[in-house]
Each structure stands twice: as C-alpha cells, then as structure tokens.
PDB file of C-alpha atoms in Angstrom:
ATOM      1  CA  MET B   1      13.264  23.504   1.505  1.00  0.00           C
ATOM      2  CA  ASN B   2      10.235  22.083  -0.340  1.00  0.00           C
ATOM      3  CA  THR B   3       8.945  18.833   1.073  1.00  0.00           C
ATOM      4  CA  ILE B   4       6.454  16.367  -0.350  1.00  0.00           C
ATOM      5  CA  PRO B   5       3.242  16.595   1.707  1.00  0.00           C
ATOM      6  CA  ASN B   6       1.836  13.469   3.326  1.00  0.00           C
ATOM      7  CA  ILE B   7      -1.897  13.086   2.704  1.00  0.00           C
ATOM      8  CA  ALA B   8      -4.020  11.231   5.251  1.00  0.00           C
ATOM      9  CA  PHE B   9      -7.229   9.345   4.563  1.00  0.00           C
ATOM     10  CA  GLN B  10     -10.087  11.826   4.878  1.00  0.00           C
ATOM     11  CA  SER B  11     -13.779  11.426   4.213  1.00  0.00           C
ATOM     12  CA  THR B  12     -16.775  13.721   4.356  1.00  0.00           C
ATOM     13  CA  LYS B  13     -19.168  10.751   4.421  1.00  0.00           C
ATOM     14  CA  ASP B  14     -18.119   9.215   7.728  1.00  0.00           C
ATOM     15  CA  ALA B  15     -16.144   6.518   5.915  1.00  0.00           C
ATOM     16  CA  THR B  16     -13.314   5.338   8.109  1.00  0.00           C
ATOM     17  CA  ASP B  17     -11.426   2.886   5.911  1.00  0.00           C
ATOM     18  CA  ILE B  18     -12.661   2.862   2.283  1.00  0.00           C
ATOM     19  CA  GLU B  19     -14.300   5.363  -0.035  1.00  0.00           C
ATOM     20  CA  PHE B  20     -15.292   5.522  -3.708  1.00  0.00           C
ATOM     21  CA  LEU B  21     -15.054   8.959  -5.297  1.00  0.00           C
ATOM     22  CA  ASN B  22     -15.844  10.225  -8.788  1.00  0.00           C
ATOM     23  CA  LEU B  23     -12.936  12.406  -9.875  1.00  0.00           C
ATOM     24  CA  SER B  24     -15.235  15.412 -10.273  1.00  0.00           C
ATOM     25  CA  GLU B  25     -16.358  14.961  -6.667  1.00  0.00           C
ATOM     26  CA  LEU B  26     -12.762  14.574  -5.502  1.00  0.00           C
ATOM     27  CA  PHE B  27     -11.625  17.827  -7.077  1.00  0.00           C
ATOM     28  CA  SER B  28     -14.738  19.635  -5.870  1.00  0.00           C
ATOM     29  CA  ARG B  29     -13.908  18.537  -2.332  1.00  0.00           C
ATOM     30  CA  ILE B  30     -10.321  19.767  -2.704  1.00  0.00           C
ATOM     31  CA  ASP B  31     -11.520  23.113  -4.098  1.00  0.00           C
ATOM     32  CA  ASP B  32     -13.862  23.559  -1.120  1.00  0.00           C
ATOM     33  CA  ALA B  33     -11.239  22.746   1.519  1.00  0.00           C
ATOM     34  CA  PRO B  34      -7.781  22.810  -0.059  1.00  0.00           C
ATOM     35  CA  ASN B  35      -4.976  21.366   2.043  1.00  0.00           C
ATOM     36  CA  HIS B  36      -2.696  20.516  -0.839  1.00  0.00           C
ATOM     37  CA  ASN B  37      -2.418  20.872  -4.601  1.00  0.00           C
ATOM     38  CA  PRO B  38      -3.245  17.463  -6.141  1.00  0.00           C
ATOM     39  CA  ARG B  39      -1.361  18.451  -9.288  1.00  0.00           C
ATOM     40  CA  LEU B  40       1.879  18.596  -7.317  1.00  0.00           C
ATOM     41  CA  PRO B  41       3.608  15.464  -5.975  1.00  0.00           C
ATOM     42  CA  HIS B  42       2.131  14.229  -2.692  1.00  0.00           C
ATOM     43  CA  ARG B  43       2.568  11.037  -0.685  1.00  0.00           C
ATOM     44  CA  LEU B  44      -0.410   8.936   0.401  1.00  0.00           C
ATOM     45  CA  ASN B  45      -0.652   7.231   3.777  1.00  0.00           C
ATOM     46  CA  PHE B  46      -3.326   4.927   2.326  1.00  0.00           C
ATOM     47  CA  PHE B  47      -3.859   2.837  -0.819  1.00  0.00           C
ATOM     48  CA  ALA B  48      -5.653   4.053  -3.925  1.00  0.00           C
ATOM     49  CA  LEU B  49      -6.888   2.862  -7.300  1.00  0.00           C
ATOM     50  CA  LEU B  50      -7.483   5.333 -10.126  1.00  0.00           C
ATOM     51  CA  ILE B  51      -9.943   3.676 -12.526  1.00  0.00           C
ATOM     52  CA  VAL B  52     -10.404   5.489 -15.843  1.00  0.00           C
ATOM     53  CA  THR B  53     -13.901   5.157 -17.320  1.00  0.00           C
ATOM     54  CA  GLY B  54     -13.564   7.516 -20.299  1.00  0.00           C
ATOM     55  CA  GLY B  55     -11.375  10.088 -22.054  1.00  0.00           C
ATOM     56  CA  THR B  56      -7.590  10.259 -22.091  1.00  0.00           C
ATOM     57  CA  GLY B  57      -4.913  11.904 -19.979  1.00  0.00           C
ATOM     58  CA  SER B  58      -1.899  11.117 -17.844  1.00  0.00           C
ATOM     59  CA  HIS B  59      -0.916  10.584 -14.232  1.00  0.00           C
ATOM     60  CA  GLN B  60       2.412  10.738 -12.423  1.00  0.00           C
ATOM     61  CA  VAL B  61       3.586   8.060  -9.984  1.00  0.00           C
ATOM     62  CA  ASP B  62       7.050   8.201  -8.398  1.00  0.00           C
ATOM     63  CA  LEU B  63       8.081  10.924 -10.855  1.00  0.00           C
ATOM     64  CA  LYS B  64       7.155   8.843 -13.921  1.00  0.00           C
ATOM     65  CA  LYS B  65       4.341   9.868 -16.261  1.00  0.00           C
ATOM     66  CA  TYR B  66       1.796   7.235 -17.337  1.00  0.00           C
ATOM     67  CA  PRO B  67      -0.699   7.649 -20.219  1.00  0.00           C
ATOM     68  CA  LEU B  68      -4.338   6.980 -19.410  1.00  0.00           C
ATOM     69  CA  MET B  69      -7.360   5.916 -21.451  1.00  0.00           C
ATOM     70  CA  GLN B  70     -10.597   4.054 -20.880  1.00  0.00           C
ATOM     71  CA  GLY B  71      -9.717   0.732 -19.262  1.00  0.00           C
ATOM     72  CA  SER B  72      -6.579   2.043 -17.560  1.00  0.00           C
ATOM     73  CA  VAL B  73      -6.039   1.514 -13.848  1.00  0.00           C
ATOM     74  CA  ILE B  74      -3.338   3.200 -11.773  1.00  0.00           C
ATOM     75  CA  LYS B  75      -2.397   1.329  -8.578  1.00  0.00           C
ATOM     76  CA  ILE B  76      -0.999   3.622  -5.877  1.00  0.00           C
ATOM     77  CA  ALA B  77       0.444   2.029  -2.758  1.00  0.00           C
ATOM     78  CA  LYS B  78       0.723   3.501   0.684  1.00  0.00           C
ATOM     79  CA  GLY B  79       3.895   5.606   0.740  1.00  0.00           C
ATOM     80  CA  GLN B  80       4.066   6.202  -3.009  1.00  0.00           C
ATOM     81  CA  VAL B  81       4.261   9.716  -4.408  1.00  0.00           C
ATOM     82  CA  HIS B  82       1.812  10.665  -7.144  1.00  0.00           C
ATOM     83  CA  ALA B  83       0.265  13.691  -8.829  1.00  0.00           C
ATOM     84  CA  PHE B  84      -2.648  14.479 -11.117  1.00  0.00           C
ATOM     85  CA  LEU B  85      -1.392  16.231 -14.250  1.00  0.00           C
ATOM     86  CA  GLU B  86      -2.975  19.146 -16.141  1.00  0.00           C
ATOM     87  CA  GLU B  87      -6.709  19.715 -16.248  1.00  0.00           C
ATOM     88  CA  LEU B  88      -8.715  16.522 -16.034  1.00  0.00           C
ATOM     89  CA  THR B  89      -9.521  15.334 -19.557  1.00  0.00           C
ATOM     90  CA  TYR B  90     -10.759  11.927 -18.459  1.00  0.00           C
ATOM     91  CA  ASP B  91     -13.482  10.517 -16.248  1.00  0.00           C
ATOM     92  CA  GLY B  92     -12.931   8.005 -13.527  1.00  0.00           C
ATOM     93  CA  VAL B  93     -13.274   6.801  -9.984  1.00  0.00           C
ATOM     94  CA  LEU B  94     -10.736   6.937  -7.178  1.00  0.00           C
ATOM     95  CA  VAL B  95     -10.962   4.073  -4.707  1.00  0.00           C
ATOM     96  CA  ALA B  96      -9.180   4.997  -1.476  1.00  0.00           C
ATOM     97  CA  PHE B  97      -8.697   2.498   1.344  1.00  0.00           C
ATOM     98  CA  THR B  98      -6.547   2.291   4.435  1.00  0.00           C
ATOM     99  CA  GLU B  99      -3.992  -0.261   5.537  1.00  0.00           C
ATOM    100  CA  GLU B 100      -6.316  -1.205   8.395  1.00  0.00           C
ATOM    101  CA  PHE B 101      -8.978  -2.114   5.818  1.00  0.00           C
ATOM    102  CA  VAL B 102      -6.509  -4.449   4.080  1.00  0.00           C
ATOM    103  CA  LEU B 103      -5.311  -6.066   7.298  1.00  0.00           C
ATOM    104  CA  LYS B 104      -8.812  -6.550   8.692  1.00  0.00           C
ATOM    105  CA  TYR B 105     -10.718  -7.816   5.658  1.00  0.00           C
ATOM    106  CA  PHE B 106      -8.262  -9.305   3.123  1.00  0.00           C
ATOM    107  CA  SER B 107      -6.948 -12.829   3.478  1.00  0.00           C
ATOM    108  CA  ARG B 108      -3.200 -13.138   4.026  1.00  0.00           C
ATOM    109  CA  SER B 109      -2.849 -15.274   0.889  1.00  0.00           C
ATOM    110  CA  SER B 110      -4.531 -12.570  -1.208  1.00  0.00           C
ATOM    111  CA  VAL B 111      -2.208  -9.885   0.159  1.00  0.00           C
ATOM    112  CA  ASP B 112       0.765 -12.037  -0.833  1.00  0.00           C
ATOM    113  CA  PHE B 113      -0.587 -12.209  -4.393  1.00  0.00           C
ATOM    114  CA  ILE B 114      -1.495  -8.519  -4.710  1.00  0.00           C
ATOM    115  CA  THR B 115       2.004  -7.262  -5.387  1.00  0.00           C
ATOM    116  CA  HIS B 116       1.419  -3.531  -5.397  1.00  0.00           C
ATOM    117  CA  LEU B 117       0.087  -3.365  -1.848  1.00  0.00           C
ATOM    118  CA  TYR B 118       3.440  -3.919  -0.163  1.00  0.00           C
ATOM    119  CA  ASN B 119       5.822  -4.656  -3.034  1.00  0.00           C
ATOM    120  CA  TYR B 120       5.038  -1.802  -5.396  1.00  0.00           C
ATOM    121  CA  HIS B 121       8.757  -1.367  -6.041  1.00  0.00           C
ATOM    122  CA  ILE B 122       8.771  -4.552  -8.165  1.00  0.00           C
ATOM    123  CA  SER B 123       5.610  -3.884 -10.180  1.00  0.00           C
ATOM    124  CA  GLU B 124       4.460  -1.101 -12.477  1.00  0.00           C
ATOM    125  CA  PRO B 125       1.507   0.997 -11.267  1.00  0.00           C
ATOM    126  CA  LEU B 126      -0.281   1.072 -14.638  1.00  0.00           C
ATOM    127  CA  VAL B 127      -2.574  -1.690 -15.875  1.00  0.00           C
ATOM    128  CA  ASP B 128      -4.141  -1.191 -19.318  1.00  0.00           C
ATOM    129  CA  ASN B 129      -7.058  -2.810 -21.121  1.00  0.00           C
ATOM    130  CA  CYS B 130      -8.926  -3.813 -17.989  1.00  0.00           C
ATOM    131  CA  THR B 131     -12.267  -5.151 -19.213  1.00  0.00           C
ATOM    132  CA  PHE B 132     -13.869  -5.742 -15.813  1.00  0.00           C
ATOM    133  CA  ASN B 133     -13.827  -2.184 -14.432  1.00  0.00           C
ATOM    134  CA  ASP B 134     -17.480  -1.548 -15.305  1.00  0.00           C
ATOM    135  CA  SER B 135     -18.713  -4.745 -13.654  1.00  0.00           C
ATOM    136  CA  PHE B 136     -16.638  -3.974 -10.541  1.00  0.00           C
ATOM    137  CA  LEU B 137     -18.003  -0.430 -10.233  1.00  0.00           C
ATOM    138  CA  LYS B 138     -21.546  -1.686 -10.853  1.00  0.00           C
ATOM    139  CA  GLN B 139     -21.199  -4.265  -8.061  1.00  0.00           C
ATOM    140  CA  ILE B 140     -19.834  -1.636  -5.689  1.00  0.00           C
ATOM    141  CA  HIS B 141     -22.654   0.780  -6.517  1.00  0.00           C
ATOM    142  CA  GLN B 142     -25.295  -1.905  -5.955  1.00  0.00           C
ATOM    143  CA  GLU B 143     -23.812  -2.848  -2.591  1.00  0.00           C
ATOM    144  CA  THR B 144     -23.183   0.676  -1.279  1.00  0.00           C
ATOM    145  CA  THR B 145     -26.733   1.768  -2.164  1.00  0.00           C
ATOM    146  CA  SER B 146     -28.448  -1.368  -0.872  1.00  0.00           C
ATOM    147  CA  ASN B 147     -30.951  -0.975   1.947  1.00  0.00           C
ATOM    148  CA  ASN B 148     -29.855  -4.332   3.337  1.00  0.00           C
ATOM    149  CA  THR B 149     -26.683  -3.479   5.252  1.00  0.00           C
ATOM    150  CA  TYR B 150     -26.138  -6.922   6.815  1.00  0.00           C
ATOM    151  CA  ALA B 151     -22.394  -7.771   6.410  1.00  0.00           C
ATOM    152  CA  GLN B 152     -22.158  -4.865   3.967  1.00  0.00           C
ATOM    153  CA  LYS B 153     -18.569  -3.900   4.766  1.00  0.00           C
ATOM    154  CA  GLU B 154     -17.440  -7.519   4.512  1.00  0.00           C
ATOM    155  CA  ILE B 155     -19.130  -7.915   1.124  1.00  0.00           C
ATOM    156  CA  ILE B 156     -17.609  -4.669  -0.177  1.00  0.00           C
ATOM    157  CA  ALA B 157     -14.190  -5.823   1.024  1.00  0.00           C
ATOM    158  CA  LYS B 158     -14.493  -9.140  -0.803  1.00  0.00           C
ATOM    159  CA  ILE B 159     -15.580  -7.407  -4.013  1.00  0.00           C
ATOM    160  CA  VAL B 160     -12.505  -5.162  -3.800  1.00  0.00           C
ATOM    161  CA  GLU B 161     -10.225  -8.071  -2.868  1.00  0.00           C
ATOM    162  CA  LEU B 162     -11.425 -10.128  -5.851  1.00  0.00           C
ATOM    163  CA  TYR B 163     -11.022  -7.131  -8.166  1.00  0.00           C
ATOM    164  CA  LEU B 164      -7.444  -6.622  -7.021  1.00  0.00           C
ATOM    165  CA  LEU B 165      -6.633 -10.300  -7.555  1.00  0.00           C
ATOM    166  CA  ARG B 166      -8.054 -10.155 -11.082  1.00  0.00           C
ATOM    167  CA  LEU B 167      -6.132  -6.941 -11.706  1.00  0.00           C
ATOM    168  CA  GLU B 168      -2.951  -8.657 -10.532  1.00  0.00           C
ATOM    169  CA  ARG B 169      -3.578 -11.626 -12.828  1.00  0.00           C
ATOM    170  CA  LEU B 170      -4.076  -9.255 -15.765  1.00  0.00           C
ATOM    171  CA  SER B 171      -0.779  -7.480 -15.142  1.00  0.00           C
ATOM    172  CA  HIS B 172       1.234 -10.509 -13.966  1.00  0.00           C
ATOM    173  CA  GLY B 173       4.190 -11.261 -16.185  1.00  0.00           C
ATOM    174  CA  SER B 174       3.409  -8.492 -18.657  1.00  0.00           C
ATOM    175  CA  GLN B 175       6.259  -6.298 -17.462  1.00  0.00           C
ATOM    176  CA  PRO B 176       9.710  -7.722 -16.731  1.00  0.00           C
ATOM    177  CA  PRO B 177      11.924  -6.437 -13.928  1.00  0.00           C
ATOM    178  CA  ARG B 178      13.332  -2.994 -14.682  1.00  0.00           C
ATOM    179  CA  HIS B 179      16.854  -3.947 -13.608  1.00  0.00           C
ATOM    180  CA  SER B 180      19.351  -6.744 -14.120  1.00  0.00           C
ATOM    181  CA  LYS B 181      18.104 -10.267 -13.484  1.00  0.00           C
ATOM    182  CA  SER B 182      20.929 -10.947 -11.040  1.00  0.00           C
ATOM    183  CA  HIS B 183      20.128  -7.889  -8.912  1.00  0.00           C
ATOM    184  CA  TYR B 184      16.415  -8.664  -9.090  1.00  0.00           C
ATOM    185  CA  ALA B 185      17.066 -12.186  -7.815  1.00  0.00           C
ATOM    186  CA  LEU B 186      19.170 -10.815  -4.945  1.00  0.00           C
ATOM    187  CA  PHE B 187      16.486  -8.310  -4.027  1.00  0.00           C
ATOM    188  CA  ILE B 188      13.870 -11.093  -3.938  1.00  0.00           C
ATOM    189  CA  GLN B 189      16.230 -13.173  -1.767  1.00  0.00           C
ATOM    190  CA  PHE B 190      16.554 -10.256   0.662  1.00  0.00           C
ATOM    191  CA  LYS B 191      12.798  -9.631   0.613  1.00  0.00           C
ATOM    192  CA  ASN B 192      12.080 -13.296   1.356  1.00  0.00           C
ATOM    193  CA  LEU B 193      14.599 -13.309   4.192  1.00  0.00           C
ATOM    194  CA  VAL B 194      12.945 -10.276   5.773  1.00  0.00           C
ATOM    195  CA  GLU B 195       9.437 -11.671   5.377  1.00  0.00           C
ATOM    196  CA  SER B 196      10.341 -15.122   6.697  1.00  0.00           C
ATOM    197  CA  ARG B 197      11.762 -13.468   9.851  1.00  0.00           C
ATOM    198  CA  GLU B 198      14.299 -16.293   9.826  1.00  0.00           C
ATOM    199  CA  LEU B 199      16.995 -13.964  11.138  1.00  0.00           C
ATOM    200  CA  ASN B 200      14.635 -12.111  13.527  1.00  0.00           C
ATOM    201  CA  SER B 201      16.827  -9.041  13.113  1.00  0.00           C
ATOM    202  CA  ARG B 202      16.477  -5.401  12.101  1.00  0.00           C
ATOM    203  CA  ASN B 203      20.193  -5.109  11.403  1.00  0.00           C
ATOM    204  CA  VAL B 204      21.168  -4.761   7.729  1.00  0.00           C
ATOM    205  CA  LYS B 205      24.562  -6.303   8.453  1.00  0.00           C
ATOM    206  CA  ASP B 206      22.927  -9.577   9.527  1.00  0.00           C
ATOM    207  CA  TYR B 207      21.067  -9.870   6.217  1.00  0.00           C
ATOM    208  CA  ALA B 208      24.147  -8.913   4.216  1.00  0.00           C
ATOM    209  CA  GLU B 209      26.226 -11.577   5.943  1.00  0.00           C
ATOM    210  CA  SER B 210      23.522 -14.181   5.358  1.00  0.00           C
ATOM    211  CA  MET B 211      23.624 -13.281   1.653  1.00  0.00           C
ATOM    212  CA  SER B 212      27.466 -13.252   1.563  1.00  0.00           C
ATOM    213  CA  MET B 213      27.816  -9.601   0.607  1.00  0.00           C
ATOM    214  CA  SER B 214      28.638  -6.279   2.203  1.00  0.00           C
ATOM    215  CA  ALA B 215      25.947  -4.103   3.768  1.00  0.00           C
ATOM    216  CA  LYS B 216      26.886  -1.383   1.280  1.00  0.00           C
ATOM    217  CA  HIS B 217      26.268  -3.664  -1.697  1.00  0.00           C
ATOM    218  CA  LEU B 218      22.956  -4.862  -0.253  1.00  0.00           C
ATOM    219  CA  ASN B 219      21.871  -1.254   0.248  1.00  0.00           C
ATOM    220  CA  SER B 220      22.682  -0.399  -3.366  1.00  0.00           C
ATOM    221  CA  ILE B 221      20.600  -3.346  -4.610  1.00  0.00           C
ATOM    222  CA  VAL B 222      17.610  -2.488  -2.425  1.00  0.00           C
ATOM    223  CA  ARG B 223      17.761   1.163  -3.510  1.00  0.00           C
ATOM    224  CA  GLN B 224      17.425   0.089  -7.159  1.00  0.00           C
ATOM    225  CA  PHE B 225      14.003  -1.382  -6.482  1.00  0.00           C
ATOM    226  CA  THR B 226      12.636   0.660  -3.593  1.00  0.00           C
ATOM    227  CA  LEU B 227      14.395   4.031  -3.871  1.00  0.00           C
ATOM    228  CA  ASN B 228      15.111   3.542  -0.168  1.00  0.00           C
ATOM    229  CA  THR B 229      17.578   1.838   2.139  1.00  0.00           C
ATOM    230  CA  ALA B 230      17.629  -1.795   3.215  1.00  0.00           C
ATOM    231  CA  LYS B 231      17.119  -0.588   6.791  1.00  0.00           C
ATOM    232  CA  SER B 232      13.967   1.273   5.799  1.00  0.00           C
ATOM    233  CA  PHE B 233      12.646  -1.813   4.009  1.00  0.00           C
ATOM    234  CA  ILE B 234      13.227  -3.961   7.094  1.00  0.00           C
ATOM    235  CA  ASP B 235      11.649  -1.440   9.451  1.00  0.00           C
ATOM    236  CA  GLN B 236       8.578  -0.983   7.255  1.00  0.00           C
ATOM    237  CA  TYR B 237       8.004  -4.724   7.176  1.00  0.00           C
ATOM    238  CA  VAL B 238       8.431  -5.041  10.953  1.00  0.00           C
ATOM    239  CA  ILE B 239       5.834  -2.292  11.442  1.00  0.00           C
ATOM    240  CA  LEU B 240       3.468  -4.144   9.106  1.00  0.00           C
ATOM    241  CA  GLU B 241       3.932  -7.389  11.060  1.00  0.00           C
ATOM    242  CA  ILE B 242       3.363  -5.602  14.362  1.00  0.00           C
ATOM    243  CA  LYS B 243       0.084  -4.165  13.034  1.00  0.00           C
ATOM    244  CA  ARG B 244      -0.981  -7.563  11.723  1.00  0.00           C
ATOM    245  CA  THR B 245      -0.222  -9.203  15.069  1.00  0.00           C
ATOM    246  CA  ILE B 246      -2.011  -6.542  17.122  1.00  0.00           C
ATOM    247  CA  MET B 247      -5.054  -6.755  14.876  1.00  0.00           C
ATOM    248  CA  SER B 248      -5.343 -10.505  14.442  1.00  0.00           C
ATOM    249  CA  ARG B 249      -4.248 -11.980  17.765  1.00  0.00           C
ATOM    250  CA  ARG B 250      -5.561 -11.494  21.293  1.00  0.00           C
ATOM    251  CA  ILE B 251      -2.221 -11.184  23.065  1.00  0.00           C
ATOM    252  CA  SER B 252      -0.692  -8.439  25.158  1.00  0.00           C
ATOM    253  CA  LEU B 253       1.500  -5.746  23.690  1.00  0.00           C
ATOM    254  CA  LYS B 254       4.353  -7.131  25.785  1.00  0.00           C
ATOM    255  CA  GLU B 255       3.976 -10.495  24.044  1.00  0.00           C
ATOM    256  CA  VAL B 256       3.837  -8.744  20.658  1.00  0.00           C
ATOM    257  CA  ALA B 257       7.085  -6.938  21.491  1.00  0.00           C
ATOM    258  CA  TYR B 258       8.901 -10.153  22.380  1.00  0.00           C
ATOM    259  CA  GLN B 259       7.544 -11.993  19.357  1.00  0.00           C
ATOM    260  CA  MET B 260       8.885  -9.234  17.122  1.00  0.00           C
ATOM    261  CA  GLY B 261      12.385  -9.466  18.621  1.00  0.00           C
ATOM    262  CA  PHE B 262      12.347  -6.550  21.077  1.00  0.00           C
ATOM    263  CA  ASP B 263      14.020  -7.195  24.429  1.00  0.00           C
ATOM    264  CA  GLU B 264      12.319  -4.247  26.109  1.00  0.00           C
ATOM    265  CA  VAL B 265       8.749  -3.012  25.708  1.00  0.00           C
ATOM    266  CA  THR B 266       9.986   0.581  25.914  1.00  0.00           C
ATOM    267  CA  ASN B 267      12.177   0.031  22.827  1.00  0.00           C
ATOM    268  CA  PHE B 268       9.236  -1.586  21.042  1.00  0.00           C
ATOM    269  CA  THR B 269       7.022   1.411  21.871  1.00  0.00           C
ATOM    270  CA  LYS B 270       9.640   3.938  20.740  1.00  0.00           C
ATOM    271  CA  PHE B 271      10.217   2.057  17.472  1.00  0.00           C
ATOM    272  CA  PHE B 272       6.492   1.831  16.662  1.00  0.00           C
ATOM    273  CA  LYS B 273       5.786   5.463  17.538  1.00  0.00           C
ATOM    274  CA  LYS B 274       8.774   6.681  15.524  1.00  0.00           C
ATOM    275  CA  HIS B 275       7.404   5.031  12.371  1.00  0.00           C
ATOM    276  CA  THR B 276       3.653   5.540  12.863  1.00  0.00           C
ATOM    277  CA  GLY B 277       3.290   8.627  15.022  1.00  0.00           C
ATOM    278  CA  VAL B 278       1.236   6.755  17.636  1.00  0.00           C
ATOM    279  CA  SER B 279       2.056   4.280  20.386  1.00  0.00           C
ATOM    280  CA  PRO B 280       1.127   0.582  20.041  1.00  0.00           C
ATOM    281  CA  ARG B 281      -1.471   1.089  22.761  1.00  0.00           C
ATOM    282  CA  GLN B 282      -3.039   4.018  20.891  1.00  0.00           C
ATOM    283  CA  TYR B 283      -3.032   2.017  17.665  1.00  0.00           C
ATOM    284  CA  LYS B 284      -4.716  -0.958  19.341  1.00  0.00           C
ATOM    285  CA  ALA B 285      -7.356   1.307  20.897  1.00  0.00           C
ATOM    286  CA  SER B 286      -8.165   2.819  17.488  1.00  0.00           C
ATOM    287  CA  LEU B 287      -9.083  -0.523  15.932  1.00  0.00           C
TER     288      LEU B 287
END
C-alpha cells in the first residue's frame, strides 16, 4: 500500500530550526541526495512558506491545486500534505521552520492570530497579491549575511513573525468558510472548548455532551474542517500544550503531566511518545 512520506526538517547549513532556500537550491539538494520525490504528495513535520518572486505555475496542498504568480504565497502547516507540480516555471524562496522555532521565539498572542500555524483547516493556504515579499526577503538577507551576529536569531524570528502577521492581515476575511455557517460555528465552539481546557479531558464524548450533541455528530463536523477525527484534534492540541509547557516553564515533567490531566506519569510518557516518537524527557533534553 502506498503511504504519504513524512519529511523531517533537514539542513546542510547547520540550521536547526529555520532555513531560507531558493527553489533552485532546494531541488539541487534533492537531486544530490534524494529521499523523496517532491512532485508527489508528502507530509511536512515542520512549517513552510513558498514565496513566489517571478513566473507562474501551480502547487498542490491537501490534494487541491493552487495557481501561482509573482506575489503569491503558499502557507504550509506542520502536518499538511503538499506537492510541487510539473517542472518549475517560477522562481521563489522556501522558508522552512520548525515548531520549536515558533514556540521559542513567537509571542503567544501572535500565534493565536496566525491562523495557518495550528488552524490551517479553517484558512486557505494561498495568499495572492502580497506586496511586501521583496522587503521581507531583503530584510532577511541583510540579517543573515550581517557580520554582527548579536541577537541574530531573535531578530530573524521577529522579522518572520511580523511578516506572518502582515500576511494574515492581508488574507483575513477574504475567503469565507468552505462549509455551512452553522457547522463552522460548531467547529469553532469545539475548538475553543479544547483550547480553553475547560473540560480538561481528552474524551470526545465529554466535548459532545458539553455541546449537546452525539460524539458521532461532533466527529462528522470536525472531519469537515480538519479531514481528521475530533479525537485527533484534541490529542494534537494536548501535545502542543505539553511542548509549550515544557519549553516555557521550569517545572518537572511530573508537574507537567498533572497539569495536563494525566493521573500517572507513565501514561503521560506513553501518550507523548506515541504522538511524537520521543519521550518527554528526550524532548526536553533536545531543547
């Protein structure tokens, strides 16, 4: 059975959390050490921005084809499936950055505004007519080539964070929900319940009861917007909160486990490793 490959963040320049690549350089790297075909669907375990600086073409995200031209930006979230189509007939830059980069350097309020990072299921990946791409890339080039490296990573992060906020403002409200308003409202209610951690539960039934509907109906609504189950949505958010807590607070893993609603540390460890491939302790040590 064919499976969609998962592509990890890789760099040949010792970059550990963010990299800026001209598309010609990207494809040259793939040709030299191919581990997947970029023209076939593949899933990223990091975030990416495809910024088109010239020419025309198309790109596929979650099985949908998007036309590209100068000024187009494709936002690809961690976990999304995408593919380059045909021979490259456009120029551009791919900005690749990890979740750890977002959690470490972006403010929480910015992350809440930048929809595509963790709520890509309710926003379109394509933004057209972006007039500030050139200034963004110029700023990045100036900073990455500067001989003064004091606070360089922090400055780069803020440039990227500001760019993403401006990109979000450009696209905000331009594309209405793709499904019925009533189902969209219910999905947002579910999303807000999960993110508020008011129920402190990973059980779909608890959320369904709180929303006065069956678990089956809630699942069908969530699938419309995420192409996944309500359980998967809950688990992914819990993993995100665990990572945020480990990274931002100096408390023991045992305290993290209890804060996140786990009665036993062993269950917390199993849950985290199941979804990330590493234990909480290994994740903490890697930061």
